[in-house]
Short mmCIF file of C-alpha atoms in Angstrom, two decimals:
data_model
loop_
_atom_site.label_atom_id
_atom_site.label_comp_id
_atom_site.label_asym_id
_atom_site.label_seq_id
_atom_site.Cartn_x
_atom_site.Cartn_y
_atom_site.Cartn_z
CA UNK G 19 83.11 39.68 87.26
CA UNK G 20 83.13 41.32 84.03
CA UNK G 21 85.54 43.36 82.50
CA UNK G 22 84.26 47.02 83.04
CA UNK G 23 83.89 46.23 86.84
CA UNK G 24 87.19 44.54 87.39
CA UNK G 25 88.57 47.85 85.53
CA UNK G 26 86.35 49.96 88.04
CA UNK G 27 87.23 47.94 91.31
CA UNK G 28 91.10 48.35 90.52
CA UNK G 29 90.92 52.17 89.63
CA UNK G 30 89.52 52.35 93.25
CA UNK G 31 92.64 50.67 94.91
CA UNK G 32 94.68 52.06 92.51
CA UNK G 33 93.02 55.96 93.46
CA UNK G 34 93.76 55.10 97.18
CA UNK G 35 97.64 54.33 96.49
CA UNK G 36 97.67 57.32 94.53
CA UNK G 37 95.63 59.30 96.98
CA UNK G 38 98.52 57.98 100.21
CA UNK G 39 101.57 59.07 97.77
CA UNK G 40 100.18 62.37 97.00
CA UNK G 41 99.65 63.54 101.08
CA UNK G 42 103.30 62.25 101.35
CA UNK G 43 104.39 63.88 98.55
CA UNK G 44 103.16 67.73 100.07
CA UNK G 45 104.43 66.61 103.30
CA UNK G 46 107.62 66.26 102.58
CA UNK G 47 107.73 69.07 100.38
CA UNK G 48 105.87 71.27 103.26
CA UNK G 49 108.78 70.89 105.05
CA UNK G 50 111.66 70.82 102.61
CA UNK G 51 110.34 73.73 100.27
CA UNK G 52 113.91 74.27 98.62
CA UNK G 53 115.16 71.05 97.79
CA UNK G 54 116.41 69.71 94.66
CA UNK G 55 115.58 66.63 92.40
CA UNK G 56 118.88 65.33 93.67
CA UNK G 57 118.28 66.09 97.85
CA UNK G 58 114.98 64.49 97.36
CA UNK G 59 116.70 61.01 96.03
CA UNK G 60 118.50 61.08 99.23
CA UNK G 61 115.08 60.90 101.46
CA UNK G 62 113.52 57.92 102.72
CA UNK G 63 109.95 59.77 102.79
CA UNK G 64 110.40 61.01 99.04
CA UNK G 65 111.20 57.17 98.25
CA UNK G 66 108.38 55.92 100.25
CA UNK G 67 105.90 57.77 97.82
CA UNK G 68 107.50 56.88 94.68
CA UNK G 69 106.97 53.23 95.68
CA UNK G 70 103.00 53.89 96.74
CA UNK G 71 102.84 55.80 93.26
CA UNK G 72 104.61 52.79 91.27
CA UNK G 73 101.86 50.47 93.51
CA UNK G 74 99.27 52.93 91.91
CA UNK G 75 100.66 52.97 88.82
CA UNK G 76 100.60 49.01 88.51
CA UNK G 77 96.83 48.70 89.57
CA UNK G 78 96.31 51.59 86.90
CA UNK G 79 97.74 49.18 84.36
CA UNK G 80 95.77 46.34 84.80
CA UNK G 81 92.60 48.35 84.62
CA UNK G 82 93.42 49.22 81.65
CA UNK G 83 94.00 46.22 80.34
CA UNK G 84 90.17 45.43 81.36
CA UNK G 85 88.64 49.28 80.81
CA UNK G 86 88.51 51.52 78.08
CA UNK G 87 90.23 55.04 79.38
CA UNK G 88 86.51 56.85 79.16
CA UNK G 89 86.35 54.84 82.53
CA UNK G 90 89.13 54.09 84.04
CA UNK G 91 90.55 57.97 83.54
CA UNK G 92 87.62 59.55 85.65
CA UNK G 93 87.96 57.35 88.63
CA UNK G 94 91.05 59.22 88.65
CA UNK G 95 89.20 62.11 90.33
CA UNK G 96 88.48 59.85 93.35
CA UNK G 97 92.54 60.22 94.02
CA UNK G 98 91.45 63.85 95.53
CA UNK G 99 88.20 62.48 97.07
CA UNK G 100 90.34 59.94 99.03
CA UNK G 101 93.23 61.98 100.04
CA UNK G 102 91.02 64.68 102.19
CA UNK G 103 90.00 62.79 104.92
CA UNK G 104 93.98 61.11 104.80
CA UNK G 105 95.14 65.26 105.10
CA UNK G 106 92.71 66.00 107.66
CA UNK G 107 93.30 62.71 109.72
CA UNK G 108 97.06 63.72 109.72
CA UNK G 109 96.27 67.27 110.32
CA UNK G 110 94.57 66.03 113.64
CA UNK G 111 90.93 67.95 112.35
CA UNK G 112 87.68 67.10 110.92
CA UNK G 113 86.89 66.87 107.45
CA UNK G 114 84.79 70.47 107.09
CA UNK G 115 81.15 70.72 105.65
CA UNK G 116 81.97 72.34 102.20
CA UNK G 117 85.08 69.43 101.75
CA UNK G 118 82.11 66.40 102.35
CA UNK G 119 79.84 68.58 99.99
CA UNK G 120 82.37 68.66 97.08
CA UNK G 121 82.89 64.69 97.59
CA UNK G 122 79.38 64.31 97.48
CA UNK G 123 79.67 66.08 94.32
CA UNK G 124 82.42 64.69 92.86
CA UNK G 125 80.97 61.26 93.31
CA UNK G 126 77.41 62.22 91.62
CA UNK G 127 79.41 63.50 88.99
CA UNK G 128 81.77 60.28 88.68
CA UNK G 129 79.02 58.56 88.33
CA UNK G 130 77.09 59.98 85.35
CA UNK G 131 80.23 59.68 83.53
CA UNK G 132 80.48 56.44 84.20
CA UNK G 133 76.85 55.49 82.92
CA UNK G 134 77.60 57.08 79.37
CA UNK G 135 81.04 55.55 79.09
CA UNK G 136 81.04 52.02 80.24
CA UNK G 137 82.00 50.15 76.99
CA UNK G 138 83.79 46.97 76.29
CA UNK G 139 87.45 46.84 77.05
CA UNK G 140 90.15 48.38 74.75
CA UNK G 141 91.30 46.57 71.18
CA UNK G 142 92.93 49.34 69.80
CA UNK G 143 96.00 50.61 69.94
CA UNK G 144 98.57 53.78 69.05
CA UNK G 145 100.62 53.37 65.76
CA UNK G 146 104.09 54.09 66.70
CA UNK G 147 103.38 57.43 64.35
CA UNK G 148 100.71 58.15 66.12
CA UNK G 149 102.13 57.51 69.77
CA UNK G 150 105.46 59.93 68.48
CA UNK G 151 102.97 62.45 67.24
CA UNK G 152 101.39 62.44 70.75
CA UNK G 153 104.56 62.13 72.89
CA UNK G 154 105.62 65.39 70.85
CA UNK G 155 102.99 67.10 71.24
CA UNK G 156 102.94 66.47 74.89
CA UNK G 157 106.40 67.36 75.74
CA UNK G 158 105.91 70.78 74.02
CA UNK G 159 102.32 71.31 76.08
CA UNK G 160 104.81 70.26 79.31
CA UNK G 161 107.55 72.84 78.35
CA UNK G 162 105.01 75.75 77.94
CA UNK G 163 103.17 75.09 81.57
CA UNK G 164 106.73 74.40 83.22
CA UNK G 165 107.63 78.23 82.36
CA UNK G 166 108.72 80.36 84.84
CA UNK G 167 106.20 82.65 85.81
CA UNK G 168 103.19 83.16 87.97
CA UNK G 169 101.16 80.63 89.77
CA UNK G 170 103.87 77.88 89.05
CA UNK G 171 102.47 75.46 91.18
CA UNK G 172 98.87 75.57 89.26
CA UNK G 173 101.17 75.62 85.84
CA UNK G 174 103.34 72.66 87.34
CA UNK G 175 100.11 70.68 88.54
CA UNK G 176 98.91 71.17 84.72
CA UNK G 177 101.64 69.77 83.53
CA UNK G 178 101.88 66.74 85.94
CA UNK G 179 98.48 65.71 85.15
CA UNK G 180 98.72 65.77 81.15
CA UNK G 181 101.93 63.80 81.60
CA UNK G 182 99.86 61.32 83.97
CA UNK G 183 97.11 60.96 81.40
CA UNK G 184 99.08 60.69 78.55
CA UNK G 185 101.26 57.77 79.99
CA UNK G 186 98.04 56.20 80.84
CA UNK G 187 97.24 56.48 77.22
CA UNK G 188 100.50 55.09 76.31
CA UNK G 189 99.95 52.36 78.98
CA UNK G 190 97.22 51.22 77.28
CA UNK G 191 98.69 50.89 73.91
CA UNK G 192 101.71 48.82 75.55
CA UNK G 193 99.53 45.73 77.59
CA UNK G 194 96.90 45.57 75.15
CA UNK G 195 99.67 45.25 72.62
CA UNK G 196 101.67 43.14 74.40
CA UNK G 197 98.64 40.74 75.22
CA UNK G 198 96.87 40.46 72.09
CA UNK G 199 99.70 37.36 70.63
CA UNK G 200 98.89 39.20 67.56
CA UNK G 201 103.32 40.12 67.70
CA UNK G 202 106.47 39.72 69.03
CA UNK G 203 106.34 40.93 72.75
CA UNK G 204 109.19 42.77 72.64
CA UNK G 205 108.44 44.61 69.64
CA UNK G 206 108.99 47.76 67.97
CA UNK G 207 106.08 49.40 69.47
CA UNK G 208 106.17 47.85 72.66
CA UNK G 209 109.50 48.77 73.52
CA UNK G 210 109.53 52.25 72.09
CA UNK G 211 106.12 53.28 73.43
CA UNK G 212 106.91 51.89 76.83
CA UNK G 213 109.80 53.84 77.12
CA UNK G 214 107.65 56.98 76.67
CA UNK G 215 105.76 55.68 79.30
CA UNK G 216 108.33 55.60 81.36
CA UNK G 217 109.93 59.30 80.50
CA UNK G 218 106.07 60.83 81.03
CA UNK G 219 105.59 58.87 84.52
CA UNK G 220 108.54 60.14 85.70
CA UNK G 221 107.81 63.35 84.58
CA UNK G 222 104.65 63.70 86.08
CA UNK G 223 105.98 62.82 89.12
CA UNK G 224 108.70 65.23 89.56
CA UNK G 225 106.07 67.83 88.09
CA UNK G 226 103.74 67.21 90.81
CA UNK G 227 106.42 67.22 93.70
CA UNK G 228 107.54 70.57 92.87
CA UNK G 229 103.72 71.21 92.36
CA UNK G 230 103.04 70.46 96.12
CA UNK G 231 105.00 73.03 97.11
CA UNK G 232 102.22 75.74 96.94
CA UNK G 233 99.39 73.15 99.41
CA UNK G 234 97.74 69.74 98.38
CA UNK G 235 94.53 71.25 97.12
CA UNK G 236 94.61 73.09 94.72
CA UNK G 237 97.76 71.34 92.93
CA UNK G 238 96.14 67.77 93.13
CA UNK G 239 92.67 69.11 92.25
CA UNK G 240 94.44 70.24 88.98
CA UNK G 241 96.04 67.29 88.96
CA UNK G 242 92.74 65.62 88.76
CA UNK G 243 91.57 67.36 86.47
CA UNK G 244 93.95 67.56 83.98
CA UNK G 245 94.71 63.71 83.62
CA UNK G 246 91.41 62.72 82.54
CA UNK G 247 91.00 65.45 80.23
CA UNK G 248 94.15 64.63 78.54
CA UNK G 249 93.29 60.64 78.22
CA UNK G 250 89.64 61.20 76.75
CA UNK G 251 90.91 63.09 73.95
CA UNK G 252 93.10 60.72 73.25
CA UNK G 253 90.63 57.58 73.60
CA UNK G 254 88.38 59.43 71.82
CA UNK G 255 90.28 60.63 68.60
CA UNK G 256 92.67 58.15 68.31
CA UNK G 257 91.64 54.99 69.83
CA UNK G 258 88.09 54.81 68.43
CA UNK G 259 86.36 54.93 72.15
CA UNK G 260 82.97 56.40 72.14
CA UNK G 261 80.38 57.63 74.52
CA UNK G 262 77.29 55.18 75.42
CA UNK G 263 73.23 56.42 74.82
CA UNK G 264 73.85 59.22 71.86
CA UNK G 265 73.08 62.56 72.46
CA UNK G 266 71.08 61.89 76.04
CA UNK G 267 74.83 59.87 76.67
CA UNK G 268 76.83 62.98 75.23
CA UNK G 269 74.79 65.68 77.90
CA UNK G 270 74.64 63.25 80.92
CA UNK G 271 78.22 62.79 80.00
CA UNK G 272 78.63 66.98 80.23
CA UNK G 273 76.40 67.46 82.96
CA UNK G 274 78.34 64.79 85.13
CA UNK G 275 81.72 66.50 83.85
CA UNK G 276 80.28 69.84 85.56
CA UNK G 277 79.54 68.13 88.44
CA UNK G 278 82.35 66.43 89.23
CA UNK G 279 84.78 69.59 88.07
CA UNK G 280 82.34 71.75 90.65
CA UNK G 281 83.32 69.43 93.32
CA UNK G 282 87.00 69.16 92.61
CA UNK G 283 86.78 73.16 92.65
CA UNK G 284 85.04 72.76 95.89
CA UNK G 285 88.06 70.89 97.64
CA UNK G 286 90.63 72.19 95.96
CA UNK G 287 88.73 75.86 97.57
CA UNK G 288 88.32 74.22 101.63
CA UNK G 289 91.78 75.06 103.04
CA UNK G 290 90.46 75.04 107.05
CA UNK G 291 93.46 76.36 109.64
CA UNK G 292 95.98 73.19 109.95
CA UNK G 293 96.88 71.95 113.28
CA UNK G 294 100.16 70.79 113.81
CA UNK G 295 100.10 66.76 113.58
CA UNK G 296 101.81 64.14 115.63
CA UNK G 297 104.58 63.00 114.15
CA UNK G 298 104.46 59.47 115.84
CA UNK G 299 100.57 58.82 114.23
CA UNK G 300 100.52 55.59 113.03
CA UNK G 301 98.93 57.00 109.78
CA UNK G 302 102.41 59.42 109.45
CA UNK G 303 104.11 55.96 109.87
CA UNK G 304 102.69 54.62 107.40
CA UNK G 305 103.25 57.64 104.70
CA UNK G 306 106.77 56.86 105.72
CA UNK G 307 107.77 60.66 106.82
CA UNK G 308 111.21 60.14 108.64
CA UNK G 309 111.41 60.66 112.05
CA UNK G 310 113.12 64.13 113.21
CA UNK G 311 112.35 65.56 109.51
CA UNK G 312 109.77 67.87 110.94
CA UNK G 313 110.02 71.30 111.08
CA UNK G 314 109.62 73.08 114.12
CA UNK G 315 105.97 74.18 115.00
CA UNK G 316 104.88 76.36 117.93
CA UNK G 317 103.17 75.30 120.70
CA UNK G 318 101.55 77.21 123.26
CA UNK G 319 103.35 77.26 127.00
CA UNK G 320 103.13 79.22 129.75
CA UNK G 321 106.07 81.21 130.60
CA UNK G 322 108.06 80.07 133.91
CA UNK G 323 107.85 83.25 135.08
CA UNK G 324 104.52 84.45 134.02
CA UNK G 325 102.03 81.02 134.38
CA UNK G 326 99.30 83.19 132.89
CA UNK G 327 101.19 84.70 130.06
CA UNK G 328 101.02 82.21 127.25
CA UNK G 329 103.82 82.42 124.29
CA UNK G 330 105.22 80.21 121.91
CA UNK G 331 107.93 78.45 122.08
CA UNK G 332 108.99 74.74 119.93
CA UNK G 333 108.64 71.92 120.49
#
């Protein structure tokens, strides 16, 4: 198997994971819309997602110890792709015709990109300059979007993805460093960049929790946009990645990008009328949402002393 498709074949696992924690993630906060950083700590659910997302996270680092981030940073968008059927399933409806039309795009679009940047895997690596410089300007980006203000869960989703992409970036720099024998393992820039890893993967965590708030589509779609973006430019300017085929590689690159962005906008859009999910599903089970966290939903009943009158009443 060679490099570029081990890379590929682990972003796909790894965009599952990813895909499982995210549909927890708006679950939970669905149904606890107010709670702190510190109430979340104390639910099994909230701790259930952090390990699929650390799962995720792992698989993301081995592909990019095989994959430049050109590829491994797009298969990102199949994190969205994968998590509408899992919100549908657990939403007890079928996946609607304009959601299956923007994975269909997505995918096409995926694709393309994939053709133009297939290269060999990674040999380069941030300076500990360079991965300050980008850290910095990062964590000013973060405190702009995290503003309060309108749209916050758009802003928040932003944020969460640049975080994401950037500690991919950082990721990067860290095993390829750490693998090349070149060093000490437990260098200077292995240490200090990996604990910028860990500050941004945190971050983008939290981000996207309080993200989630506002619905799973739109939020992650941002999500999935925004990571990418944020790891190209930095594989591009800094780590000396380039696009395959020229200037035929550079507009099947673009037209790919418009493709796959028209499909994200298409999910991110298809918000069909939820119906209230079973609890006991053995795909909730999995997803780890506690039992007797749910919040009330109404159910339709006839009245005792009406049996044609219908009315709500919980269940």
């Amino acid at each position: 198997m060679s490099a570029v498709l081990a890379a590929v074949v682990l972003s796909l696992v790894s965009a599952v994971a990813y895909a499982a924690a995210a549909v927890a993630q708006e679950r939970l906060a669905s149904r606890s819309p107010g709670s702190g950083t510190l109430r979340l700590l104390a639910r099994g659910a909230w701790w259930w997602s952090v390990g699929l997302n650390a799962g995720a996270a792992l698989l993301h680092v081995v592909a990019l110890k095989y994959g430049p981030l050109t590829v491994v940073q797009p298969l990102g968008a199949l994190t969205l792709v994968a998590a509408v059927p899992m919100g549908a399933r657990l939403a007890g409806r079928r996946v609607s015709t304009v959601e299956w039309r923007g994975t269909a795009l997505t995918l096409l679009g995926l694709a393309a990109i994939l053709v133009t940047a297939s290269g060999p895997a990674p040999d380069d690596v941030l300076s500990v300059p360079e991965a300050l410089t980008v850290a910095g300007a990062t964590a000013a980006l973060i405190g702009v979007l995290s503003r309060p203000g309108a749209r916050p869960g758009l802003r928040h989703a932003s944020a969460s993805g640049v975080a994401s992409g950037v500690a991919s970036a950082l990721t990067q720099t860290v095993t390829v460093a750490a693998t090349d024998r070149s060093g000490p393992l437990l260098s200077v820039q292995v240490v200090g960049v990996a604990l910028l890893v860990a500050a941004f993967a945190a971050g983008g965590l939290l981000l996207s929790q309080t993200a989630y708030r506002g619905g799973l589509g739109g939020p992650l779609a941002m999500v999935t946009l925004a990571n990418p973006l944020a790891a190209a430019v930095i594989g591009l300017a800094l780590l000396g990645e380039r696009l395959q085929g020229g200037p035929a590689g550079v507009l099947l690159a673009l037209a790919g990008a418009g493709l796959a962005s028209w499909g994200v906008v298409l999910l991110s859009r298809a918000a069909p009328a939820a119906v209230p999910a079973d609890d006991d599903h053995p795909v909730a089970a999995v997803l780890a949402l506690e039992p007797g966290s749910a919040t009330a939903e109404p159910a339709l009943v006839p009245r005792p002393h009406d049996p044609g009158h219908l009315t709500t009443a919980t269940r």
